[in-house]
Amino acid sequence: MENNFRVILAVKRLKISDVIEATGISRTTLTNLFYERLKNPNYATLQSVADFLDVSIDELVNKDFRMLKTEVR
């Protein structure tokens, strides 16, 4: 499933391990989300990740969303 997880982590200067520690979601699940290999994540997973990142689920999964007006370097 396409998503903005990688971009949001980069903008917030976070690592997958930060999300694991805060949410308890498995490394496998988050890595698959990061590499867009997670086909049908459950709502609870998306909500936990979105809550931790302080974004909406729509911002997390909508590829057309532009979180920042500046580019991430």
N, C-alpha and C. Protein backbone atom coordinates (compact mmCIF):
# COMPACT_ATOMS: atom_id res chain seq x y z
N MET A 1 0.84 -1.17 0.00
CA MET A 1 0.00 0.00 0.00
C MET A 1 0.89 1.24 0.00
N GLU A 2 0.66 2.12 -0.95
CA GLU A 2 1.42 3.36 -0.99
C GLU A 2 1.08 4.21 0.22
N ASN A 3 2.08 4.92 0.74
CA ASN A 3 1.86 5.75 1.91
C ASN A 3 2.97 6.78 2.04
N ASN A 4 2.85 7.61 3.05
CA ASN A 4 3.82 8.68 3.31
C ASN A 4 4.69 8.40 4.54
N PHE A 5 4.68 7.18 5.03
CA PHE A 5 5.39 6.84 6.26
C PHE A 5 6.86 7.22 6.17
N ARG A 6 7.52 6.85 5.10
CA ARG A 6 8.95 7.14 4.94
C ARG A 6 9.20 8.65 4.95
N VAL A 7 8.38 9.40 4.24
CA VAL A 7 8.55 10.86 4.16
C VAL A 7 8.32 11.50 5.54
N ILE A 8 7.28 11.08 6.22
CA ILE A 8 6.97 11.66 7.53
C ILE A 8 8.08 11.36 8.52
N LEU A 9 8.60 10.13 8.51
CA LEU A 9 9.73 9.80 9.39
C LEU A 9 10.92 10.71 9.09
N ALA A 10 11.21 10.92 7.82
CA ALA A 10 12.36 11.76 7.44
C ALA A 10 12.16 13.20 7.90
N VAL A 11 10.97 13.73 7.69
CA VAL A 11 10.68 15.11 8.07
C VAL A 11 10.80 15.28 9.58
N LYS A 12 10.33 14.30 10.32
CA LYS A 12 10.36 14.38 11.78
C LYS A 12 11.66 13.85 12.38
N ARG A 13 12.56 13.41 11.49
CA ARG A 13 13.87 12.88 11.91
C ARG A 13 13.71 11.74 12.91
N LEU A 14 12.85 10.81 12.55
CA LEU A 14 12.60 9.64 13.38
C LEU A 14 13.05 8.39 12.65
N LYS A 15 13.22 7.32 13.42
CA LYS A 15 13.57 6.02 12.87
C LYS A 15 12.43 5.05 13.15
N ILE A 16 12.43 3.96 12.42
CA ILE A 16 11.43 2.92 12.66
C ILE A 16 11.50 2.46 14.11
N SER A 17 12.70 2.38 14.66
CA SER A 17 12.85 1.93 16.05
C SER A 17 12.14 2.87 17.03
N ASP A 18 12.07 4.15 16.72
CA ASP A 18 11.34 5.09 17.57
C ASP A 18 9.85 4.75 17.59
N VAL A 19 9.33 4.40 16.42
CA VAL A 19 7.91 4.06 16.31
C VAL A 19 7.64 2.73 17.02
N ILE A 20 8.55 1.78 16.89
CA ILE A 20 8.41 0.49 17.58
C ILE A 20 8.32 0.70 19.08
N GLU A 21 9.25 1.47 19.63
CA GLU A 21 9.28 1.71 21.07
C GLU A 21 8.01 2.39 21.57
N ALA A 22 7.50 3.32 20.80
CA ALA A 22 6.33 4.10 21.24
C ALA A 22 5.02 3.36 21.05
N THR A 23 4.94 2.50 20.03
CA THR A 23 3.66 1.88 19.70
C THR A 23 3.57 0.40 20.03
N GLY A 24 4.71 -0.27 20.10
CA GLY A 24 4.70 -1.72 20.32
C GLY A 24 4.38 -2.52 19.06
N ILE A 25 4.29 -1.85 17.93
CA ILE A 25 4.03 -2.54 16.66
C ILE A 25 5.33 -3.23 16.23
N SER A 26 5.20 -4.41 15.65
CA SER A 26 6.38 -5.20 15.30
C SER A 26 7.24 -4.53 14.24
N ARG A 27 8.53 -4.82 14.32
CA ARG A 27 9.48 -4.30 13.33
C ARG A 27 9.09 -4.75 11.93
N THR A 28 8.65 -6.00 11.80
CA THR A 28 8.25 -6.53 10.49
C THR A 28 7.12 -5.70 9.89
N THR A 29 6.10 -5.42 10.68
CA THR A 29 4.96 -4.64 10.19
C THR A 29 5.39 -3.24 9.79
N LEU A 30 6.17 -2.59 10.63
CA LEU A 30 6.59 -1.22 10.33
C LEU A 30 7.57 -1.15 9.15
N THR A 31 8.44 -2.14 9.04
CA THR A 31 9.35 -2.19 7.90
C THR A 31 8.57 -2.39 6.61
N ASN A 32 7.57 -3.26 6.65
CA ASN A 32 6.73 -3.47 5.47
C ASN A 32 5.94 -2.21 5.12
N LEU A 33 5.49 -1.48 6.13
CA LEU A 33 4.80 -0.21 5.88
C LEU A 33 5.78 0.80 5.25
N PHE A 34 6.98 0.86 5.78
CA PHE A 34 8.02 1.77 5.30
C PHE A 34 8.33 1.53 3.82
N TYR A 35 8.47 0.26 3.45
CA TYR A 35 8.80 -0.10 2.07
C TYR A 35 7.58 -0.33 1.19
N GLU A 36 6.42 0.05 1.71
CA GLU A 36 5.15 -0.04 0.98
C GLU A 36 4.83 -1.46 0.54
N ARG A 37 5.19 -2.43 1.38
CA ARG A 37 4.88 -3.84 1.10
C ARG A 37 3.69 -4.33 1.90
N LEU A 38 3.19 -3.51 2.80
CA LEU A 38 2.06 -3.90 3.64
C LEU A 38 0.79 -3.64 2.84
N LYS A 39 0.12 -4.72 2.42
CA LYS A 39 -1.02 -4.58 1.51
C LYS A 39 -2.29 -4.10 2.20
N ASN A 40 -2.64 -4.69 3.32
CA ASN A 40 -3.88 -4.34 4.02
C ASN A 40 -3.65 -4.17 5.52
N PRO A 41 -3.02 -3.08 5.91
CA PRO A 41 -2.80 -2.88 7.35
C PRO A 41 -4.12 -2.68 8.07
N ASN A 42 -4.19 -3.16 9.30
CA ASN A 42 -5.45 -2.97 10.02
C ASN A 42 -5.54 -1.54 10.56
N TYR A 43 -6.76 -1.15 10.84
CA TYR A 43 -7.04 0.22 11.28
C TYR A 43 -6.26 0.57 12.54
N ALA A 44 -6.20 -0.36 13.49
CA ALA A 44 -5.52 -0.09 14.76
C ALA A 44 -4.04 0.22 14.54
N THR A 45 -3.42 -0.49 13.62
CA THR A 45 -2.01 -0.24 13.30
C THR A 45 -1.83 1.16 12.72
N LEU A 46 -2.65 1.48 11.74
CA LEU A 46 -2.56 2.81 11.13
C LEU A 46 -2.84 3.92 12.14
N GLN A 47 -3.83 3.70 13.00
CA GLN A 47 -4.17 4.71 14.00
C GLN A 47 -3.03 4.91 15.00
N SER A 48 -2.41 3.82 15.44
CA SER A 48 -1.29 3.92 16.38
C SER A 48 -0.12 4.68 15.77
N VAL A 49 0.21 4.35 14.53
CA VAL A 49 1.32 5.03 13.85
C VAL A 49 0.98 6.51 13.64
N ALA A 50 -0.21 6.78 13.16
CA ALA A 50 -0.63 8.16 12.92
C ALA A 50 -0.63 8.97 14.22
N ASP A 51 -1.13 8.39 15.30
CA ASP A 51 -1.15 9.09 16.59
C ASP A 51 0.27 9.43 17.03
N PHE A 52 1.18 8.46 16.94
CA PHE A 52 2.55 8.71 17.36
C PHE A 52 3.19 9.81 16.51
N LEU A 53 2.92 9.79 15.21
CA LEU A 53 3.52 10.78 14.31
C LEU A 53 2.78 12.11 14.31
N ASP A 54 1.66 12.17 15.03
CA ASP A 54 0.84 13.37 15.12
C ASP A 54 0.34 13.82 13.74
N VAL A 55 -0.15 12.83 12.98
CA VAL A 55 -0.77 13.09 11.68
C VAL A 55 -2.07 12.30 11.63
N SER A 56 -2.91 12.61 10.66
CA SER A 56 -4.14 11.83 10.49
C SER A 56 -3.81 10.57 9.69
N ILE A 57 -4.71 9.61 9.75
CA ILE A 57 -4.53 8.41 8.93
C ILE A 57 -4.50 8.80 7.45
N ASP A 58 -5.33 9.75 7.07
CA ASP A 58 -5.34 10.20 5.68
C ASP A 58 -3.98 10.76 5.27
N GLU A 59 -3.36 11.54 6.13
CA GLU A 59 -2.04 12.09 5.84
C GLU A 59 -0.99 10.98 5.74
N LEU A 60 -1.18 9.94 6.52
CA LEU A 60 -0.25 8.81 6.51
C LEU A 60 -0.36 7.99 5.24
N VAL A 61 -1.56 7.76 4.76
CA VAL A 61 -1.75 6.82 3.64
C VAL A 61 -2.05 7.48 2.30
N ASN A 62 -2.37 8.74 2.27
CA ASN A 62 -2.72 9.40 1.01
C ASN A 62 -1.45 9.90 0.33
N LYS A 63 -1.04 9.25 -0.75
CA LYS A 63 0.19 9.60 -1.45
C LYS A 63 0.17 11.01 -2.02
N ASP A 64 -1.00 11.57 -2.27
CA ASP A 64 -1.08 12.91 -2.83
C ASP A 64 -0.91 14.00 -1.79
N PHE A 65 -0.91 13.64 -0.52
CA PHE A 65 -0.79 14.61 0.56
C PHE A 65 0.60 15.23 0.55
N ARG A 66 0.66 16.52 0.70
CA ARG A 66 1.93 17.23 0.78
C ARG A 66 2.07 17.79 2.18
N MET A 67 2.85 17.08 3.01
CA MET A 67 2.96 17.45 4.42
C MET A 67 3.64 18.80 4.61
N LEU A 68 4.68 19.02 3.86
CA LEU A 68 5.42 20.28 4.01
C LEU A 68 5.57 20.94 2.65
N LYS A 69 5.70 22.24 2.68
CA LYS A 69 5.90 22.97 1.44
C LYS A 69 7.36 22.96 1.02
N THR A 70 8.23 22.59 1.94
CA THR A 70 9.65 22.53 1.62
C THR A 70 10.05 21.08 1.36
N GLU A 71 11.10 20.91 0.62
CA GLU A 71 11.58 19.57 0.32
C GLU A 71 12.40 19.04 1.48
N VAL A 72 12.37 17.74 1.63
CA VAL A 72 13.21 17.07 2.62
C VAL A 72 14.55 16.80 1.95
N ARG A 73 15.61 17.17 2.60
CA ARG A 73 16.95 16.98 2.01
C ARG A 73 17.52 15.68 2.44
